[in-house]
Coordinates of C-alpha atoms and ligand atoms in Angstrom, one line a residue:
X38 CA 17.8 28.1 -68.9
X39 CA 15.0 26.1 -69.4
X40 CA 11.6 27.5 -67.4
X41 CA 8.4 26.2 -67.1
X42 CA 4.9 28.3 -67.5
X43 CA 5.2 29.2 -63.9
X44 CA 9.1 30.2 -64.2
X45 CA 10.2 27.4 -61.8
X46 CA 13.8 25.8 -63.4
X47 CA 13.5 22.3 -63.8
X48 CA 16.3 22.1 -66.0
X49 CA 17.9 20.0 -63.7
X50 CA 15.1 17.6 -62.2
X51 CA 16.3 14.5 -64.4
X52 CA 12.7 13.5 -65.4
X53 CA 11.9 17.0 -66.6
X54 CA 13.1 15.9 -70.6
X55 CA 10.5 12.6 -69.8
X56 CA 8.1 15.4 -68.9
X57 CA 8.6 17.6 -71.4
X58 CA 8.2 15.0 -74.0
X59 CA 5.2 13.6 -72.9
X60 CA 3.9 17.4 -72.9
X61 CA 4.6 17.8 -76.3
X62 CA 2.7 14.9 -77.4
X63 CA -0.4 15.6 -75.3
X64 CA -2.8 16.6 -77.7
X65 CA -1.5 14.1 -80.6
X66 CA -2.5 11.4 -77.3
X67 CA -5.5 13.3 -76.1
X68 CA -7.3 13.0 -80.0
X69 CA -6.4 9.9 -80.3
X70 CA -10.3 8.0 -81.5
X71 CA -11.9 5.5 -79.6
X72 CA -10.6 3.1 -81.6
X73 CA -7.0 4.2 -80.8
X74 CA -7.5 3.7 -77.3
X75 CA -9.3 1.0 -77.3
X76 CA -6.1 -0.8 -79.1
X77 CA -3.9 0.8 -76.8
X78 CA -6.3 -1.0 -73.6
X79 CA -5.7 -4.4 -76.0
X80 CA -2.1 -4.3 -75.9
X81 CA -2.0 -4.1 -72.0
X82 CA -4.4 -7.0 -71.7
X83 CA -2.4 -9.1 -73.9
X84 CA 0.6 -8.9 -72.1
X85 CA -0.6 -8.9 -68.9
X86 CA -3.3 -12.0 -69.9
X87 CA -0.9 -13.8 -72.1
X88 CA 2.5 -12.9 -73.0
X89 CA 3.4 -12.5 -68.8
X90 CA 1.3 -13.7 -66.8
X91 CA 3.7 -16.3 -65.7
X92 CA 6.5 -13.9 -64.9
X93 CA 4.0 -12.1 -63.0
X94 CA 2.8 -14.8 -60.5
X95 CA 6.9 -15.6 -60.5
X96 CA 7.5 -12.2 -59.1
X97 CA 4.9 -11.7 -56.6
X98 CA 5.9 -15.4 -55.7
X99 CA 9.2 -13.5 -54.9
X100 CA 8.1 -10.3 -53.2
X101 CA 5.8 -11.4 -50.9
X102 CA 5.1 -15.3 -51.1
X103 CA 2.2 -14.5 -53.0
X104 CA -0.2 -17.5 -53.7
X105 CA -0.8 -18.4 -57.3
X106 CA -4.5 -18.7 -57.2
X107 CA -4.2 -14.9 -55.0
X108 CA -2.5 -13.6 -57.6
X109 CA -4.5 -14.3 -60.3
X110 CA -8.1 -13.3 -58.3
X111 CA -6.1 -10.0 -57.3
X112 CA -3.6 -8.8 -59.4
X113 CA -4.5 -10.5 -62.9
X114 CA -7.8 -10.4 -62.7
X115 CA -8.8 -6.8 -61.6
X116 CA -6.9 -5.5 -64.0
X117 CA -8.3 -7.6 -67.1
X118 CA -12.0 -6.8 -66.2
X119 CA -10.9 -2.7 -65.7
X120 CA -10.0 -3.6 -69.3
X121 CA -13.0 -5.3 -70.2
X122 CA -15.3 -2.7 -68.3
X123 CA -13.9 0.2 -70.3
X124 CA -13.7 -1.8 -73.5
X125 CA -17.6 -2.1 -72.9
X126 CA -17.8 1.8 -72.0
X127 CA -15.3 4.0 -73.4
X128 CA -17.5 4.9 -76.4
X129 CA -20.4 5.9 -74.1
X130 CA -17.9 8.0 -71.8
X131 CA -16.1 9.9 -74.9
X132 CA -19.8 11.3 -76.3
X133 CA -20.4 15.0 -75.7
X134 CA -23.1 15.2 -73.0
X135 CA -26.0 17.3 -73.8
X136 CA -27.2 19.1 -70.5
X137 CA -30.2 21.3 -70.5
X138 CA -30.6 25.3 -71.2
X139 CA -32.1 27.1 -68.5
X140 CA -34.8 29.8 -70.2
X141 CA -32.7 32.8 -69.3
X142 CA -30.2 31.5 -71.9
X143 CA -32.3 30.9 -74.3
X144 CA -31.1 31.2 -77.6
X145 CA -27.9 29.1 -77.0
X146 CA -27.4 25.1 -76.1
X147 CA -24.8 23.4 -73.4
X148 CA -23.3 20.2 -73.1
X149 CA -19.8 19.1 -71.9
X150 CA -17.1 16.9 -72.8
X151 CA -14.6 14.6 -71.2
X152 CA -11.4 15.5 -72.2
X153 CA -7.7 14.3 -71.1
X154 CA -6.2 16.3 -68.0
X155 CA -2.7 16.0 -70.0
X156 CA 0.1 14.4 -68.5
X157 CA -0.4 12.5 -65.4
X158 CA 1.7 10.9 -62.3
X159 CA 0.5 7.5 -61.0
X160 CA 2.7 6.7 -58.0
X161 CA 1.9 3.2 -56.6
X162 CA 2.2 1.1 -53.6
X163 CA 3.6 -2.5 -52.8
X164 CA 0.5 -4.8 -51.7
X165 CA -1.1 -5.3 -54.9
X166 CA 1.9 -4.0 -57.3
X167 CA 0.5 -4.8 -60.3
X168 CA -3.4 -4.2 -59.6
X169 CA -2.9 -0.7 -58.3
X170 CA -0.3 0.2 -61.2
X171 CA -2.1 -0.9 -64.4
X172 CA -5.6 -0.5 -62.5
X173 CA -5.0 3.0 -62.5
X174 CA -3.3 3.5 -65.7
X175 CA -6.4 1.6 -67.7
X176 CA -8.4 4.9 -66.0
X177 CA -5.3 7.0 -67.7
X178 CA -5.0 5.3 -71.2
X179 CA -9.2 5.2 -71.8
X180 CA -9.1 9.0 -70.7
X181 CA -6.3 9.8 -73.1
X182 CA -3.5 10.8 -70.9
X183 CA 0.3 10.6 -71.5
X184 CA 1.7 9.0 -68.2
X185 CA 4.6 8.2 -65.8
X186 CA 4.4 5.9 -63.3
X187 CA 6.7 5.3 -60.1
X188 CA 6.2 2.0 -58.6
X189 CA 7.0 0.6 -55.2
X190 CA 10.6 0.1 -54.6
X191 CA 9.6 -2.7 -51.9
X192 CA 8.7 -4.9 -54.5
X193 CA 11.7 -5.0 -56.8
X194 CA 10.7 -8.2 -58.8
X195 CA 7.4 -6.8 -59.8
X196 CA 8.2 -3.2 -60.2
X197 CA 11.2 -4.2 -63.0
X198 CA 8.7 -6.2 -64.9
X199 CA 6.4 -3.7 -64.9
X200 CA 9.0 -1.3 -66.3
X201 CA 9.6 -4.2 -68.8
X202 CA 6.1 -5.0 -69.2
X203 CA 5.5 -0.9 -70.2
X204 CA 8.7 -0.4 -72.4
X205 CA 7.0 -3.1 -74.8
X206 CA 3.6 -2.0 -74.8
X207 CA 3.8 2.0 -74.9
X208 CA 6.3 4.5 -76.3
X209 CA 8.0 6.4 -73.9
X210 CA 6.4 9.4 -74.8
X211 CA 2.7 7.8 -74.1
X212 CA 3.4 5.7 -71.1
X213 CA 6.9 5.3 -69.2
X214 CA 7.6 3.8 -66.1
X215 CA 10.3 5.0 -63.6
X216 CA 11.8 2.7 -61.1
X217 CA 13.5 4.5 -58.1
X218 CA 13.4 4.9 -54.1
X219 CA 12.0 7.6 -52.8
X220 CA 14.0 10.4 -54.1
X221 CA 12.5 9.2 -57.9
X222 CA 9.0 10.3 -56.7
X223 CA 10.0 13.4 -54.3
X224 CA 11.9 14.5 -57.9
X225 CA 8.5 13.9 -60.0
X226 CA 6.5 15.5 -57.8
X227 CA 8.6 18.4 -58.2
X228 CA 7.1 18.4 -62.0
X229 CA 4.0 20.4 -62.9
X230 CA 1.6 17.3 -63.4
X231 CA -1.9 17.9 -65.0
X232 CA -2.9 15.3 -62.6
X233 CA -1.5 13.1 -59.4
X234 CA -3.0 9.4 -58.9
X235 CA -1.6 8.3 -55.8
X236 CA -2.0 5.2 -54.1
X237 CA -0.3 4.9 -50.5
X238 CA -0.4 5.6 -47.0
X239 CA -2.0 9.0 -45.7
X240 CA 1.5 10.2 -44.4
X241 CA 2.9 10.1 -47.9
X242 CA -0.6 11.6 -49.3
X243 CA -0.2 15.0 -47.4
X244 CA 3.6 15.1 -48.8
X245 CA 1.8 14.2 -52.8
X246 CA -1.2 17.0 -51.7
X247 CA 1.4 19.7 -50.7
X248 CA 3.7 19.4 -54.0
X249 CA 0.6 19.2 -56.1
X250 CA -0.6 22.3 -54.8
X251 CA 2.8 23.9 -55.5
X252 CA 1.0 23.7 -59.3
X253 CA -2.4 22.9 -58.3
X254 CA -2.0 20.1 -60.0
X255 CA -5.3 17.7 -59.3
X256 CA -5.2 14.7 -57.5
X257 CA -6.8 11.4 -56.6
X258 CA -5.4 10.3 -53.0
X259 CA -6.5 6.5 -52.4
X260 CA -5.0 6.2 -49.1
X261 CA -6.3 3.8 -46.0
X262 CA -6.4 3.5 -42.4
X263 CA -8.4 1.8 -40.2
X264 CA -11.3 0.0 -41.1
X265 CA -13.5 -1.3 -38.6
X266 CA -15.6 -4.2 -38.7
X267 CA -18.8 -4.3 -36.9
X268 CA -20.5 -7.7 -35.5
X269 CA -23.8 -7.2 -33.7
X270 CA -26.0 -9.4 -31.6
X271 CA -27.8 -10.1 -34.4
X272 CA -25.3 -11.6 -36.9
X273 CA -24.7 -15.2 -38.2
X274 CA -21.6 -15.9 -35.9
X275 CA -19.9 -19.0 -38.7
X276 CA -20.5 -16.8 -41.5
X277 CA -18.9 -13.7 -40.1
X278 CA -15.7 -15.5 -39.3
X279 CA -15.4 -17.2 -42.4
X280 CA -15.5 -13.8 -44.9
X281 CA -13.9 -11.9 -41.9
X282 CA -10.9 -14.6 -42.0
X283 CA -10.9 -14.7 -45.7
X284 CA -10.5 -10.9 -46.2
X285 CA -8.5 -9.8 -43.1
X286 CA -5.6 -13.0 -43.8
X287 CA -5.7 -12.2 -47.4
X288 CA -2.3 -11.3 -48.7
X289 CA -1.3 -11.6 -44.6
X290 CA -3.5 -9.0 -44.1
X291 CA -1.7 -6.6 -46.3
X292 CA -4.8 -4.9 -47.7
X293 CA -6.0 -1.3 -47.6
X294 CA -9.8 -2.9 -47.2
X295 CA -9.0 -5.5 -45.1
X296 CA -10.8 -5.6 -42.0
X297 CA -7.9 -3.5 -39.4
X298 CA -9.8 -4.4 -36.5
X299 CA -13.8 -6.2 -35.0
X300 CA -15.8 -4.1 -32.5
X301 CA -18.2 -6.8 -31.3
X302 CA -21.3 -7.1 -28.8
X303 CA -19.7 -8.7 -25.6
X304 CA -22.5 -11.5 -25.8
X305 CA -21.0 -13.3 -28.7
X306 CA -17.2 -12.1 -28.7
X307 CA -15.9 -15.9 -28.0
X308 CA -18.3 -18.0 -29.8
X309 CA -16.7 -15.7 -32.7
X310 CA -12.9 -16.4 -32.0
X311 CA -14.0 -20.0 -32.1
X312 CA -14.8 -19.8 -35.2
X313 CA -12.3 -17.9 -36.7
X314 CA -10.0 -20.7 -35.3
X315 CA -11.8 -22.9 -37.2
X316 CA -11.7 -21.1 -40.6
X317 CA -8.5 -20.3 -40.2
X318 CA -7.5 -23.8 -39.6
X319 CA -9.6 -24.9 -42.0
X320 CA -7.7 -22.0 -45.0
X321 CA -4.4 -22.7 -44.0
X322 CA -4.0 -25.9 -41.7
X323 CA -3.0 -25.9 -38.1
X324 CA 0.2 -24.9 -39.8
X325 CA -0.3 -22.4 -41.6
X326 CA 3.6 -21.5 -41.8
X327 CA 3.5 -24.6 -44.3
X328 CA 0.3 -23.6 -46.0
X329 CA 0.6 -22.4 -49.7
X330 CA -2.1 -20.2 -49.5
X331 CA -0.5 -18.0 -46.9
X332 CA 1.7 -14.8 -48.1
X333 CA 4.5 -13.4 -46.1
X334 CA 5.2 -10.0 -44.7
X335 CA 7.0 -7.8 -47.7
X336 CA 9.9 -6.5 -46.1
X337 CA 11.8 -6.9 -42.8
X338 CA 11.3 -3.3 -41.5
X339 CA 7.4 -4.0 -41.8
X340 CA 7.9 -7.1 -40.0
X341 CA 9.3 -5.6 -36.9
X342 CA 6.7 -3.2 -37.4
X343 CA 4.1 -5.6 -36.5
X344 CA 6.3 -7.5 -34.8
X345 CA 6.4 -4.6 -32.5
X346 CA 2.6 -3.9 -32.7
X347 CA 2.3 -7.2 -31.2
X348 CA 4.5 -6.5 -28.0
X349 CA 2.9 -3.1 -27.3
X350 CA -0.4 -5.3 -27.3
X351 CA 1.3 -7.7 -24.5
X352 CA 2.8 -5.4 -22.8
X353 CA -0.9 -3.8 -22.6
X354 CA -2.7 -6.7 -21.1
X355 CA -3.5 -8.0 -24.6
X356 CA -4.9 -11.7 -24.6
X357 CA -3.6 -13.9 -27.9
X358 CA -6.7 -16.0 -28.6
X359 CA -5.1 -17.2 -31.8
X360 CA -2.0 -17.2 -33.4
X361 CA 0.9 -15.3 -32.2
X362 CA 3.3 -17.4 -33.7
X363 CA 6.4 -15.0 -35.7
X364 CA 9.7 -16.5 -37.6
X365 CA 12.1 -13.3 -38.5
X366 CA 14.0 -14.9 -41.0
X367 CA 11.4 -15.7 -43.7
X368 CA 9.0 -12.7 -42.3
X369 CA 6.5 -15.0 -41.5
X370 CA 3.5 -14.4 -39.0
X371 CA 0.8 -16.5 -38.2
X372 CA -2.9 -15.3 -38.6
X373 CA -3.4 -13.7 -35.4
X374 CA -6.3 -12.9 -32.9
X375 CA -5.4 -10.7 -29.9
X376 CA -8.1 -9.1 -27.4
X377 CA -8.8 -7.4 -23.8
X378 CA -6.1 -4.8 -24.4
X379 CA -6.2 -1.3 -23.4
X380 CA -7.2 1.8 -25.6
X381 CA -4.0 3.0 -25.6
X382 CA -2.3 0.0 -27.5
X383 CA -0.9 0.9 -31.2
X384 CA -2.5 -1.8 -32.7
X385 CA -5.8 0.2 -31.6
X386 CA -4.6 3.3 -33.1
X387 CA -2.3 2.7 -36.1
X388 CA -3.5 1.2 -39.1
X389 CA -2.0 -2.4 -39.0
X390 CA -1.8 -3.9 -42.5
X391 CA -0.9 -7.2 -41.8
X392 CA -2.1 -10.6 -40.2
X393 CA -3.3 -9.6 -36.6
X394 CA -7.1 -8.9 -35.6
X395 CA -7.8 -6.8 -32.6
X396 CA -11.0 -7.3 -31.2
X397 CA -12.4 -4.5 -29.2
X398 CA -16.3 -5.4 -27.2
X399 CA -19.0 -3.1 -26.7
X400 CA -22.1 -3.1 -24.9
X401 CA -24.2 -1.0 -27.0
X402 CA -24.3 -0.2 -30.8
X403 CA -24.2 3.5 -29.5
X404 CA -21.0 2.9 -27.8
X405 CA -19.5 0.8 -31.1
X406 CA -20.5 3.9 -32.9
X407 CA -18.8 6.6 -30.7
X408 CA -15.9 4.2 -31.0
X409 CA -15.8 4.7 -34.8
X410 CA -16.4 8.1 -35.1
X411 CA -13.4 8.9 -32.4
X412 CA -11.1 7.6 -35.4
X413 CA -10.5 9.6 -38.6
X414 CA -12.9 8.5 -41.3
X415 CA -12.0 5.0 -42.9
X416 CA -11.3 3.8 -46.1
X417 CA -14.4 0.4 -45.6
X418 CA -16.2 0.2 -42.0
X419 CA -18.0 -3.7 -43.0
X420 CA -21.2 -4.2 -40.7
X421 CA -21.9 -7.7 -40.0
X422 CA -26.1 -7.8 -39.0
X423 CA -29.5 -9.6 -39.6
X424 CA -31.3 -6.4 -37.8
X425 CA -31.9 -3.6 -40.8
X426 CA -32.4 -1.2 -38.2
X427 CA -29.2 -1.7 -36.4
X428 CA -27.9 -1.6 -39.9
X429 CA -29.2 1.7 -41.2
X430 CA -28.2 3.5 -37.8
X431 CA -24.7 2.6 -38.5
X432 CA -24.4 3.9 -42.1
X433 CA -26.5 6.8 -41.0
X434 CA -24.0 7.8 -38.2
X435 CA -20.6 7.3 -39.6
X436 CA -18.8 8.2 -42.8
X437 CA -16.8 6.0 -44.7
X438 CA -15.3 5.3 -48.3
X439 CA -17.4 2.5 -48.5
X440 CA -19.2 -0.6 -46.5
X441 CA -20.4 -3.9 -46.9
X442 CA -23.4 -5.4 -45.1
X443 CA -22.3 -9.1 -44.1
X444 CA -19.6 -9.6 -46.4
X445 CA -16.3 -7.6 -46.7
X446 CA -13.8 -6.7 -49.2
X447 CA -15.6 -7.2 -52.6
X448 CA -17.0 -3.5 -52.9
X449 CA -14.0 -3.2 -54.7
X450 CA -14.6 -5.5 -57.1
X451 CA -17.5 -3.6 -58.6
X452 CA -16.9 -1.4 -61.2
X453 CA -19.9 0.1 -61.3
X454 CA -19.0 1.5 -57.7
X455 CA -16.7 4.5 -56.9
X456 CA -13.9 3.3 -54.9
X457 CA -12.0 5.6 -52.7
X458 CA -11.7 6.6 -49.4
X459 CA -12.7 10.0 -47.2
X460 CA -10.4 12.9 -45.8
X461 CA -7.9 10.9 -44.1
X462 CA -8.5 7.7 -45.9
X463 CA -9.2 9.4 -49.3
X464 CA -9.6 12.0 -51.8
X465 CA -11.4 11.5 -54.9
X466 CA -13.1 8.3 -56.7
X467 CA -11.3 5.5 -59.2
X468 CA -12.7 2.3 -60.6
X469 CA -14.4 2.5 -64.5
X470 CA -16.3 5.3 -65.1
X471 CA -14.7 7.0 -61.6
X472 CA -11.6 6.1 -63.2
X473 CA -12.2 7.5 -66.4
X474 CA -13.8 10.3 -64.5
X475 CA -10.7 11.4 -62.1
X476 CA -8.1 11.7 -65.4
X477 CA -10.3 13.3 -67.3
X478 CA -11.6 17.2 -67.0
X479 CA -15.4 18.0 -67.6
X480 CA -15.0 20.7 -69.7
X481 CA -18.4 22.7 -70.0
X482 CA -19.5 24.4 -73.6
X483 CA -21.6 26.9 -74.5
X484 CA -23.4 27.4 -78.0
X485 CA -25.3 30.3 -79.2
X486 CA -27.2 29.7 -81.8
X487 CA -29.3 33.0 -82.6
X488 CA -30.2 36.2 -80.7
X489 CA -29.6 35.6 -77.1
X490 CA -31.9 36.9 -75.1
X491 CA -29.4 37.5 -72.5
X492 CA -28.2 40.2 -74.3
X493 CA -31.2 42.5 -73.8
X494 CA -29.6 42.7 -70.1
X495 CA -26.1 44.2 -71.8
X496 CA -25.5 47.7 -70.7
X497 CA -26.4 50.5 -70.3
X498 CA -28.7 49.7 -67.8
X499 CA -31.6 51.9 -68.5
X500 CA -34.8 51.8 -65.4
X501 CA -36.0 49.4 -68.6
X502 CA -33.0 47.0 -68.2
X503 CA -33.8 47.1 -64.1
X504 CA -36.9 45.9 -64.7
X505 CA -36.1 43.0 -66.8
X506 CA -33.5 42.1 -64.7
X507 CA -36.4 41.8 -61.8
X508 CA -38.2 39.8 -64.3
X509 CA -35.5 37.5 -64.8
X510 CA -34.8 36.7 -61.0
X511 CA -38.3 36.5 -60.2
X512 CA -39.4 34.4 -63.5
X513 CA -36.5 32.2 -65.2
Ligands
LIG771 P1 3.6 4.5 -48.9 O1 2.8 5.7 -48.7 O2 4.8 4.3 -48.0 O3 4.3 4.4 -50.4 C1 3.5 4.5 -51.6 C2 4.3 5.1 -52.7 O4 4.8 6.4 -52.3 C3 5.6 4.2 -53.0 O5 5.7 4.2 -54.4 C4 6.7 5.0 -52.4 O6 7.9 4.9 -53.1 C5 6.2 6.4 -52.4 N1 6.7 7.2 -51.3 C6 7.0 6.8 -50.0 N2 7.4 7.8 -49.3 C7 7.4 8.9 -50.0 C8 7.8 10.3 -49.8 N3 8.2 10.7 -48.6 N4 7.6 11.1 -50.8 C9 7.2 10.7 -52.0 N5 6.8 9.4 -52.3 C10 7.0 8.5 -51.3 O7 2.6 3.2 -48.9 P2 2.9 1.7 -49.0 O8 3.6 1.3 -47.7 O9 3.5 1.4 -50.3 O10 1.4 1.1 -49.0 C11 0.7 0.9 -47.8 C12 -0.3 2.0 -47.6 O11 -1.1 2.2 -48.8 C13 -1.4 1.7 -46.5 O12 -1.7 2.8 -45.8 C14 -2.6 1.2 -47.3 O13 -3.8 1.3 -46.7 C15 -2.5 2.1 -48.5 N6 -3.2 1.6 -49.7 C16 -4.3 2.2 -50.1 C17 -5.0 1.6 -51.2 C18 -6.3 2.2 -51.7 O14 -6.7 1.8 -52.8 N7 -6.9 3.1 -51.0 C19 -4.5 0.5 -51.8 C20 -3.3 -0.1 -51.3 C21 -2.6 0.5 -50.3

């Protein structure tokens, strides 16, 4: 029988040999040099850059209409520069960091390394398939990790390249990729993971939470939610709509940091849907059902999802200032506005992911905050506002993974930022050195060099050793 270090059988999970492999090589991975890893990072960036880039666009072309120029800004691209940022860092990240020596340890010097957490899970989800899979596992490879990865099985074009893409890149025993429904990741979460990097929707993050914990595995939960979009009295109206429309119609609106929904002062709520009409006619024609820019829902069970967001809102006294168009058979559905609706509608309480904009009014900024902070805490709240003041008091009376001050979306394009969410929209940080940060354990060293004079505190404990001990809390 075989039994793991906790005595659970896995001897008939059928990823458990995978596992067991990838185990075995850990430390042969893990001590790998810089230079190693670095070559490792080169690989990926050639195929992904070079040898199938084509084939790439071809399959998100397939699973979700993605544009061309999308998904090179989205999925090439963010994964290239994750490459070039750790290229640029890795060296810096692997040094030993020298920490100071408080006085009452004197005699001894600290610092603490990086070092791999072992063998890790990446699980992935379907908007950005490529981004969020090899985003992550750049994080993995420059931390020195072995890795399996289970992709989305609502992309099928893009997750069997991927497998592809990995089988010539990696051995199977340094990176492997697993295709499969549901059951494939309920069966690897059985495993006991050093660490879990999961990408996905805060339902299915409490189900990754619970079986890590079975071997307190760590984890990195980059969920989402709803992020709300503030516009104050104060903001430049045009500009708004035109980053708001960019970023919420994006990939139809099929973003974890898209904007999910606007809470804007009454004054100004229809000079703004004015001018989303504009920009949206002006991104994908009156027409957008024939515009090449605009992507397409991924599956059919998502459409009627929204599909069925969109009669709740109706049904709820909802007012569809643009939009509204749907067509079942090629999933399509028209950049949306809808307003006036009650509190009670789904759209107002589920996170939407996809092409329709709820607008909710207030009257004061107070009331827009209450709003927010009656929801769980979201993954981006964006704050469109000339007024500093009205700024600050947001940020200072809300929690969220991150914000933007009059532009939304590109906070994740920094790497020099952690990305990630809070409670429900998040646990834990990616994105370069976060990256590098969440697959890799800070392990914490000691030296002792000569006498310690700590020691002169080892028993017994004479009245002289109570005294120095009195010294030692009042003085060091
Ligand atoms: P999902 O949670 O349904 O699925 C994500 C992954 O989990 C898939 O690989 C799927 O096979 C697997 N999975 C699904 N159900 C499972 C279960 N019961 N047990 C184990 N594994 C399971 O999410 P999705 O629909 O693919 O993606 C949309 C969600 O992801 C949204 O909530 C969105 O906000 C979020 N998201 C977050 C980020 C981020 O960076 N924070 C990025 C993209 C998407």
């Amino acid at each position: 029988m075989d039994m793991s270090r906790n005595s659970i059988d896995f001897s008939k999970n059928p990823y458990y040999q995978l596992f067991l492999k990838q185990r075995s090589q850990q430390f042969k991975i893990g001590n790998m040099p810089y230079s190693q890893r670095i070559k490792q990072l080169k690989k990926l960036k050639t195929a992904i850059e070079v040898t199938y880039r084509d084939r790439i666009i071809e399959a998100l072309h397939k699973d979700l209409n993605k544009p061309k120029v999308e998904a090179e800004l989205t999925e090439i691209y963010p994964i290239i520069s994750e490459i070039k940022f750790a290229k640029s860092n890795l060296r810096q990240w692997m040094r030993k960091q020298k920490v100071d020596t408080p006085m009452s340890m004197l005699g001894s010097s600290s610092y603490y390394i990086y070092e791999p957490k072992g063998v890790c899970l990446i699980i992935s989800p379907w908007n950005f398939p490529f981004n969020l899979t090899f985003g992550p596992l750049v994080s993995a490879i420059a931390a020195g990790n072995a890795v399996i990865i289970k992709p989305s099985e609502m992309t099928p074009n893009s997750s069997a390249l991927m497998a592809e893409i990995v089988a010539n890149v990696f051995s199977e025993d340094e990176v492997a990729l697993l295709e499969g429904e549901v059951e494939a990741s309920t069966q690897l979460l059985q495993l006991p993971f050093n660490h879990i990097f999961f990408t996905g929707s805060p339902s299915v993050g409490k189900i990754v939470m619970s079986a890590a914990a079975k071997h307190l595995a760590s984890v990195t939960l980059e969920l989402g939610g709803k992020s709300p979009t503030v516009i104050d009295n104060t903001a430049n109206i045009d500009k708004a709509a035109k980053r708001i429309v960019w970023g919420k119609f994006m990939n139809a609106g099929q973003i974890c940091v898209s904007p999910d929904y606007v809470l804007i002062d009454e004054s100004i709520k229809e000079r703004f849907i004015k001018a989303c009409r504009k920009w949206i006619e002006q991104y994908f024609t009156n027409t957008p059902k024939t515009s090449d820019s605009y992507a397409r829902i991924v599956t059919q069970k998502h459409f009627e999802r929204l599909q069925t967001h969109l009669e709740n809102a109706k049904s709820l006294n909802a007012k569809v200032d643009v939009g509204g168009e749907i067509e079942a058979d090629s999933k399509y559905i028209a950049p949306t506005i809808v307003s006036d609706m009650s509190d009670e509608a789904s759209l107002l309480n589920e996170e939407i992911f996809g092409p329709i904009l709820p607008i909710v009014t207030y009257k004061t900024l107070d009331e827009a905050i209450t709003y927010i902070n009656s929801k769980e805490r979201p993954l981006a709240l964006y704050i469109y506002s000339n007024s500093k003041r009205n700024t600050k008091k947001i940020i200072r009376n809300s929690r969220a993974g991150g914000t933007c001050i009059n532009t939304n979306v590109i906070h994740y394009a920094n790497h020099n930022l952690p990305f990630g969410g809070v409670n429900n929209s998040g646990i834990g940080k990616s994105h370069g050195f976060y990256g590098f940060k969440a697959f890799s354990n800070q392990r914490a060293v000691v030296k002792q060099h000569t006498f310690g004079i700590n020691e002169l505190l080892f028993p017994p404990y004479t009245n002289f050793k109570e005294k120095l001990a009195k010294l030692t809390i009042k003085w060091f």
